Short mmCIF file of C-alpha atoms in Angstrom, two decimals:
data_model
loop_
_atom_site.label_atom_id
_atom_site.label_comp_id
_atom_site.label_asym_id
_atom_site.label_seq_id
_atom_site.Cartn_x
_atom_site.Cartn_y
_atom_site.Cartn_z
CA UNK A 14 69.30 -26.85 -202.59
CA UNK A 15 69.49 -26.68 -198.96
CA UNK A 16 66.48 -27.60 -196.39
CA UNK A 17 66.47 -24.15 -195.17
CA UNK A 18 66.28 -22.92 -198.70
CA UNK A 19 63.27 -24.89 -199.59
CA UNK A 20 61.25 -23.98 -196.46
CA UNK A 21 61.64 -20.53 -197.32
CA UNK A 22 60.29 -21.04 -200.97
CA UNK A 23 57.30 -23.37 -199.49
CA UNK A 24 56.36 -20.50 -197.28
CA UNK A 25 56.60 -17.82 -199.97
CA UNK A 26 54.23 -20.20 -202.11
CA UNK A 27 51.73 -20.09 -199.31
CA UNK A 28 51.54 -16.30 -200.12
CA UNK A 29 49.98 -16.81 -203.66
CA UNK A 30 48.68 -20.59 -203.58
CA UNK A 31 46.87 -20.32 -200.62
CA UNK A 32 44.22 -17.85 -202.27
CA UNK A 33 43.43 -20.04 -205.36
CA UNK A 34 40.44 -21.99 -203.66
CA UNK A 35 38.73 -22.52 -207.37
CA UNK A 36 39.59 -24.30 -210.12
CA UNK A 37 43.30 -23.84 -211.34
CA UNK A 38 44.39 -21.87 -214.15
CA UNK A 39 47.49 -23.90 -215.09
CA UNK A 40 48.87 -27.27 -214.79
CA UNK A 41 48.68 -28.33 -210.99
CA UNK A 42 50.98 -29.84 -209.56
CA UNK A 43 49.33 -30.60 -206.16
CA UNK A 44 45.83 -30.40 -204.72
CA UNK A 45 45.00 -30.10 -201.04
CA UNK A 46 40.97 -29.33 -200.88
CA UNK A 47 40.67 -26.49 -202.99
CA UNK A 48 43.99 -25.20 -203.01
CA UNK A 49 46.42 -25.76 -205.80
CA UNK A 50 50.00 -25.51 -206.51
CA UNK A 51 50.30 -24.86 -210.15
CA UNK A 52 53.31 -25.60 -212.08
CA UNK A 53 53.87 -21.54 -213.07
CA UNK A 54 54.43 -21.03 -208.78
CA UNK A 55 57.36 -22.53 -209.07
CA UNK A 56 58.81 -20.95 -212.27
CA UNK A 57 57.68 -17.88 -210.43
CA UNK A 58 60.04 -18.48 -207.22
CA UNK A 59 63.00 -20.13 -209.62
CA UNK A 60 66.07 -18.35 -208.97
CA UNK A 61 68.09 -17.78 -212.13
CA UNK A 62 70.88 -19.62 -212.70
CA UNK A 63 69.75 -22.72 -209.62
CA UNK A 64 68.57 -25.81 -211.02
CA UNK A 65 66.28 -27.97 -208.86
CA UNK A 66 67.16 -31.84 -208.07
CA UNK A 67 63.60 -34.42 -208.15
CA UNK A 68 64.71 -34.66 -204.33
CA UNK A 69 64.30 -31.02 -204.06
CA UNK A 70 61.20 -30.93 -205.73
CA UNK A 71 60.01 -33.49 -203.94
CA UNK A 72 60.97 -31.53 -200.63
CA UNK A 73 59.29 -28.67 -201.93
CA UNK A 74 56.06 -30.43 -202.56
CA UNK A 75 55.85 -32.29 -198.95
CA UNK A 76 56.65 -28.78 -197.22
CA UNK A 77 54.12 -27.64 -199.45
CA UNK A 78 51.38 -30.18 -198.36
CA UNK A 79 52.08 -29.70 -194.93
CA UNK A 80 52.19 -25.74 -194.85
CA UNK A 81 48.97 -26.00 -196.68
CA UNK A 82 46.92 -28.24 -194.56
CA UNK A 83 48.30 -26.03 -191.08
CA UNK A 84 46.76 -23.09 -193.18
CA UNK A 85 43.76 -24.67 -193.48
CA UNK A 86 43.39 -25.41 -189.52
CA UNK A 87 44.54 -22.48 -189.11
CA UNK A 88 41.33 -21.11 -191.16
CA UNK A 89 39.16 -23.71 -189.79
CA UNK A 90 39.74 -21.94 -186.23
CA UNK A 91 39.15 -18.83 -187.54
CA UNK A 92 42.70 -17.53 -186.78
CA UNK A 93 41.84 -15.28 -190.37
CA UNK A 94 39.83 -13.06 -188.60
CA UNK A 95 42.29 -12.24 -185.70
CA UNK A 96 42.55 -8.74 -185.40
CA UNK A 97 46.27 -8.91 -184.78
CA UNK A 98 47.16 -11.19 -187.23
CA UNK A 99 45.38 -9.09 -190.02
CA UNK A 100 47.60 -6.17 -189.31
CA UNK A 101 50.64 -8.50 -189.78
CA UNK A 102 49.32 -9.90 -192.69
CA UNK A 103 49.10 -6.49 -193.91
CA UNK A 104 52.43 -5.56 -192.93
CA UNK A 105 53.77 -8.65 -195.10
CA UNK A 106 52.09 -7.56 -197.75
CA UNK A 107 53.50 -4.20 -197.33
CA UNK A 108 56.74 -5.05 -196.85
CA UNK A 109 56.20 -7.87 -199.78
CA UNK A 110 55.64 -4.98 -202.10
CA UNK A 111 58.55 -2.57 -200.88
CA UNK A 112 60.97 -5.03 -201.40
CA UNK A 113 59.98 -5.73 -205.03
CA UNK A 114 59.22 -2.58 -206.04
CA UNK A 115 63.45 -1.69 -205.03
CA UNK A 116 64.24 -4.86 -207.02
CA UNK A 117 62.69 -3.45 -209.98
CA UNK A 118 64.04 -0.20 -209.52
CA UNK A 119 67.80 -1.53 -209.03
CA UNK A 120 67.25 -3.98 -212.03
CA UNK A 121 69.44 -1.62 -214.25
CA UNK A 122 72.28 -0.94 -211.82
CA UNK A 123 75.41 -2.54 -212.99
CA UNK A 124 79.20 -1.64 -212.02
CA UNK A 125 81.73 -1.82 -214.90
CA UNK A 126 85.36 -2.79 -215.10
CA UNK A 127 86.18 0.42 -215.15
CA UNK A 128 84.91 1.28 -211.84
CA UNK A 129 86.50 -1.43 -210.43
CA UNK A 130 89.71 -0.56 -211.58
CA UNK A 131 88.97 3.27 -210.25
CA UNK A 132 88.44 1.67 -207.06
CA UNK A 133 91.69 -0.74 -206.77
CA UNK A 134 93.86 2.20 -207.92
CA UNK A 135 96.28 3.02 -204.69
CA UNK A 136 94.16 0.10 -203.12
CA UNK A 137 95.00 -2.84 -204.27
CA UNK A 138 98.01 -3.56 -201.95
CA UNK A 139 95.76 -3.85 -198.98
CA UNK A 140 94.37 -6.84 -200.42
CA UNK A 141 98.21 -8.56 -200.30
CA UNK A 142 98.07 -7.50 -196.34
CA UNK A 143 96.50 -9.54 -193.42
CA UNK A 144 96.19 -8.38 -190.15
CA UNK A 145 94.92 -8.90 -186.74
CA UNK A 146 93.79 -6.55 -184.54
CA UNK A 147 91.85 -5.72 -181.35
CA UNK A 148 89.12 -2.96 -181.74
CA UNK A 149 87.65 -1.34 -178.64
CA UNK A 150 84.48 1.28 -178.78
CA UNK A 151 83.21 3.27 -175.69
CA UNK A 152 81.34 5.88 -175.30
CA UNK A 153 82.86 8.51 -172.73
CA UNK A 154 85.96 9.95 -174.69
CA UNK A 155 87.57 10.29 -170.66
CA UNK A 156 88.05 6.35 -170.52
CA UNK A 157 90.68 6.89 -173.44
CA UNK A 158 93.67 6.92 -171.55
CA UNK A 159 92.44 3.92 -169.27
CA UNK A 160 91.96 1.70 -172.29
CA UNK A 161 95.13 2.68 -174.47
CA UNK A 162 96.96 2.18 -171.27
CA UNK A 163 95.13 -1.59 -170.94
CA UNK A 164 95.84 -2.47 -174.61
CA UNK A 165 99.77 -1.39 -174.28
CA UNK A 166 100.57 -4.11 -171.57
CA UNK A 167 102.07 -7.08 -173.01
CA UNK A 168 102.66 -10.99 -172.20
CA UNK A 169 100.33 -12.13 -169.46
CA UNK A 170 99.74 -8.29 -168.12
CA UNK A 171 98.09 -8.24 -171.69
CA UNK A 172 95.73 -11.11 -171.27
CA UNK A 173 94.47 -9.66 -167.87
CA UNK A 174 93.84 -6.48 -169.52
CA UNK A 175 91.90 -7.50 -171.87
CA UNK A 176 89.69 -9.54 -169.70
CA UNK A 177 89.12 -6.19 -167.16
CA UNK A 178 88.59 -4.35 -170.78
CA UNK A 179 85.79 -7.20 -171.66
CA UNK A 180 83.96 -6.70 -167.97
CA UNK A 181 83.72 -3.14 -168.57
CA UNK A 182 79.70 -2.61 -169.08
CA UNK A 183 80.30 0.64 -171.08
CA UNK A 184 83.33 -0.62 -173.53
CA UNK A 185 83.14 -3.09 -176.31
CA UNK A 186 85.78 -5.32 -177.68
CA UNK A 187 86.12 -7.26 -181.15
CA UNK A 188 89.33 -8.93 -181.73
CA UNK A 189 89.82 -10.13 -185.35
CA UNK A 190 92.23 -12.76 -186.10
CA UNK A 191 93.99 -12.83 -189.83
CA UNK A 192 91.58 -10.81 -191.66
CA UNK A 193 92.66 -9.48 -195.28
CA UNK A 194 93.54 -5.28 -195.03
CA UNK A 195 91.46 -4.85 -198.35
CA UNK A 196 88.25 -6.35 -197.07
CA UNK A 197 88.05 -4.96 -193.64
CA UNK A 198 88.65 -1.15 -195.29
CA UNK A 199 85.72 -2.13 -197.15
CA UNK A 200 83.03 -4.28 -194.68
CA UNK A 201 83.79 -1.79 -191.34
CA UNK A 202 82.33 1.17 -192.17
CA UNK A 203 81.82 2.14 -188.82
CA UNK A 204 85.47 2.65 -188.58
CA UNK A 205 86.79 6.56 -189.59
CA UNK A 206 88.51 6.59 -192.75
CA UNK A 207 91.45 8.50 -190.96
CA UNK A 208 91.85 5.63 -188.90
CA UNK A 209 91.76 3.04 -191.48
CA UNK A 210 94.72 5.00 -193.31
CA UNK A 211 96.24 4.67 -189.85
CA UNK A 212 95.83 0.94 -189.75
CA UNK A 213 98.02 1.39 -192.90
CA UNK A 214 101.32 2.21 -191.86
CA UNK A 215 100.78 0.99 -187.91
CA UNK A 216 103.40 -1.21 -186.31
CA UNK A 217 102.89 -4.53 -184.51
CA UNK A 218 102.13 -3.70 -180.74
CA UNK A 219 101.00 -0.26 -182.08
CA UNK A 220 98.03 0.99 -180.74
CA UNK A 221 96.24 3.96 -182.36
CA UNK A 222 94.75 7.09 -180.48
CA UNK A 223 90.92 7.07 -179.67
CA UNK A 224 88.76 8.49 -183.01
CA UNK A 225 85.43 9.78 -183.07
CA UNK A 226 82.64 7.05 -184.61
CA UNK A 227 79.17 7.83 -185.17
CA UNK A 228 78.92 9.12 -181.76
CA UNK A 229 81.24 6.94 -179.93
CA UNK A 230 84.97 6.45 -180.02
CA UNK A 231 87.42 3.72 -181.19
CA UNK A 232 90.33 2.73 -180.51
CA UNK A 233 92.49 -0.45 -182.60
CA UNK A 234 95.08 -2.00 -181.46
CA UNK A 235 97.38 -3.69 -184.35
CA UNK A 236 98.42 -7.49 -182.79
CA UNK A 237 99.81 -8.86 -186.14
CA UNK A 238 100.88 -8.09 -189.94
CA UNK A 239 101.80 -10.73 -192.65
CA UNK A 240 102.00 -10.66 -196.26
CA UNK A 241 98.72 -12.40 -198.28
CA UNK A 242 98.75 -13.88 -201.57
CA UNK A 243 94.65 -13.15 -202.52
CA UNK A 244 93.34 -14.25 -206.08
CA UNK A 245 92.60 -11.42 -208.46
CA UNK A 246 89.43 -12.34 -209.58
CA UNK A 247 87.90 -13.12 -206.02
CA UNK A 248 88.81 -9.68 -204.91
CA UNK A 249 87.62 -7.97 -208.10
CA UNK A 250 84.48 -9.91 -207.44
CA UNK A 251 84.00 -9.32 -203.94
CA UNK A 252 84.64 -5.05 -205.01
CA UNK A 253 81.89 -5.84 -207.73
CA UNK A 254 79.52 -6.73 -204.98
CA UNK A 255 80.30 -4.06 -202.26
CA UNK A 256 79.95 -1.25 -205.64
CA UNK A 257 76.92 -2.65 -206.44
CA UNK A 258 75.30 -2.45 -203.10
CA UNK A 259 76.52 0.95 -202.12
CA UNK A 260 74.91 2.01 -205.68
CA UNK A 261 71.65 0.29 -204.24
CA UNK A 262 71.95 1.88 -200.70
CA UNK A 263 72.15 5.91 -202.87
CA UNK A 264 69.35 4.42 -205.14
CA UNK A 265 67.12 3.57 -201.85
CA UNK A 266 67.98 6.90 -199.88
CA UNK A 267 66.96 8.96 -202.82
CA UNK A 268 64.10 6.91 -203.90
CA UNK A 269 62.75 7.69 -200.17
CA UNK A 270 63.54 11.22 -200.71
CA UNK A 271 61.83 11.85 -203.61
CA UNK A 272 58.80 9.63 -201.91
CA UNK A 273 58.94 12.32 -198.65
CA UNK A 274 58.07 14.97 -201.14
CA UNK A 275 55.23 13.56 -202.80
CA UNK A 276 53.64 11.71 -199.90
CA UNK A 277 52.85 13.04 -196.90
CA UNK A 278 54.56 11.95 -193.76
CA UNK A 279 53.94 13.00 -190.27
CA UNK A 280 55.27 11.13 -186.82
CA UNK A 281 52.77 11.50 -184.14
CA UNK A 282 53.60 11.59 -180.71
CA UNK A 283 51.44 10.22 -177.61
CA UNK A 284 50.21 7.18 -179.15
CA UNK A 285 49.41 4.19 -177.11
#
């Protein structure tokens, strides 16, 4: 397990370990004054499947120690009773419990075969297609003709272009460089459907007309095509994961929904 990993799971202990300040109710693992890390804290924070090396353990516990004894300075100075700090204590808490109360709630979502094969139908040849591509977004639909007229030079007129495109304050470039077809219909979302279908059939050089996006515009210019030989099962896995999530995403938004009705929400204006 990486370091990063294990500082995370050391700090998440600190959320239950550092309230046990009597006896333990379990096998302990570790003792520092009257805090203990039990043995059950760490089944608690295994993740399924992700087996723990004695050097990782042993990570874990020294991290441990040392969050431990900073928590109790940290007490010692009476940083607890911060006013501040209290409210984002609270707010962990808070956002502790949101978070596991949508796990529990998207415990049951799955996405079958079947879908996935619903989804690849008059799809799946995007996956054998890389591209690259320069996408620009601004926001006053009367710079259009300025930029198409930028991203149509070619050779070194090109590269200047594209540097006076990149000073513009109000305009924002992304140039992607061999990126598979399939995946980027998929991961940009911000990009219009109409002009994804575009993307489809565009020539090299070719550079689309400016689209409306969530309250800007877009414009792509297509720099490259060539074919792609992707594996099957890493694509059917990667449309597993982007089903699964959009399921989550329509469980969330009507989970909040139903919440609006039953519990009273009101935003209130002239606060400090």
């Amino acid at each position: 397990m990486e370091r990063k990993g294990l500082l995370l799971l050391t700090a998440a202990l600190m959320l239950t370990a550092c309230k046990k300040a009597e006896k333990p109710r379990g096998k302990a693992i570790a003792r520092v004054d009257g805090i203990y890390l039990l043995e059950e804290d760490l089944k608690v924070l295994q993740v399924p499947g992700l087996s723990w090396s004695e050097e990782d353990k042993s990570l874990l516990l020294d991290n441990w120690i040392r969050n431990t004894l900073l928590y109790l300075g940290a007490k010692d100075e009476g940083l607890d009773q911060d006013p501040l700090l209290k409210r984002k204590l609270l707010w962990s808490e808070r956002m502790l419990l949101a978070q596991e109360y949508m796990k529990r709630k998207a415990a049951s979502l799955t996405v079958t075969d079947e879908e996935i094969d619903g989804f690849l139908k008059d799809r799946e040849e995007l996956f054998k297609q890389g591209i690259s591509i320069v996408i620009v977004f601004f926001s006053d639909s009367s710079r259009a003709p300025y930029i198409r007229r930028l991203l149509l030079r070619r050779g070194r007129r090109y590269r200047y272009a594209m540097e006076e495109l990149r000073n513009q304050s109000d305009i924002n470039v992304t140039e992607l460089d061999s990126v598979n077809l399939g995946y980027f219909y998929l991961e940009f979302r911000s990009i219009p459907e109409v002009l994804k279908e575009k993307l489809r059939w565009m020539r090299k050089g070719q550079v689309s007309k400016a689209f409306s996006a969530d309250g800007e515009y877009v414009i792509i210019k297509l720099l490259e095509r060539f074919p792609l030989v992707p594996q099957k099962s890493e694509i059917r896995s990667y449309i597993r994961q982007v089903l699964y999530e959009r399921k989550r995403i329509a469980l969330e938004d009507s989970l909040v929904e139903a919440l609006r009705k039953k519990f009273e929400v009101e935003k209130i204006s002239g606060g400090s």
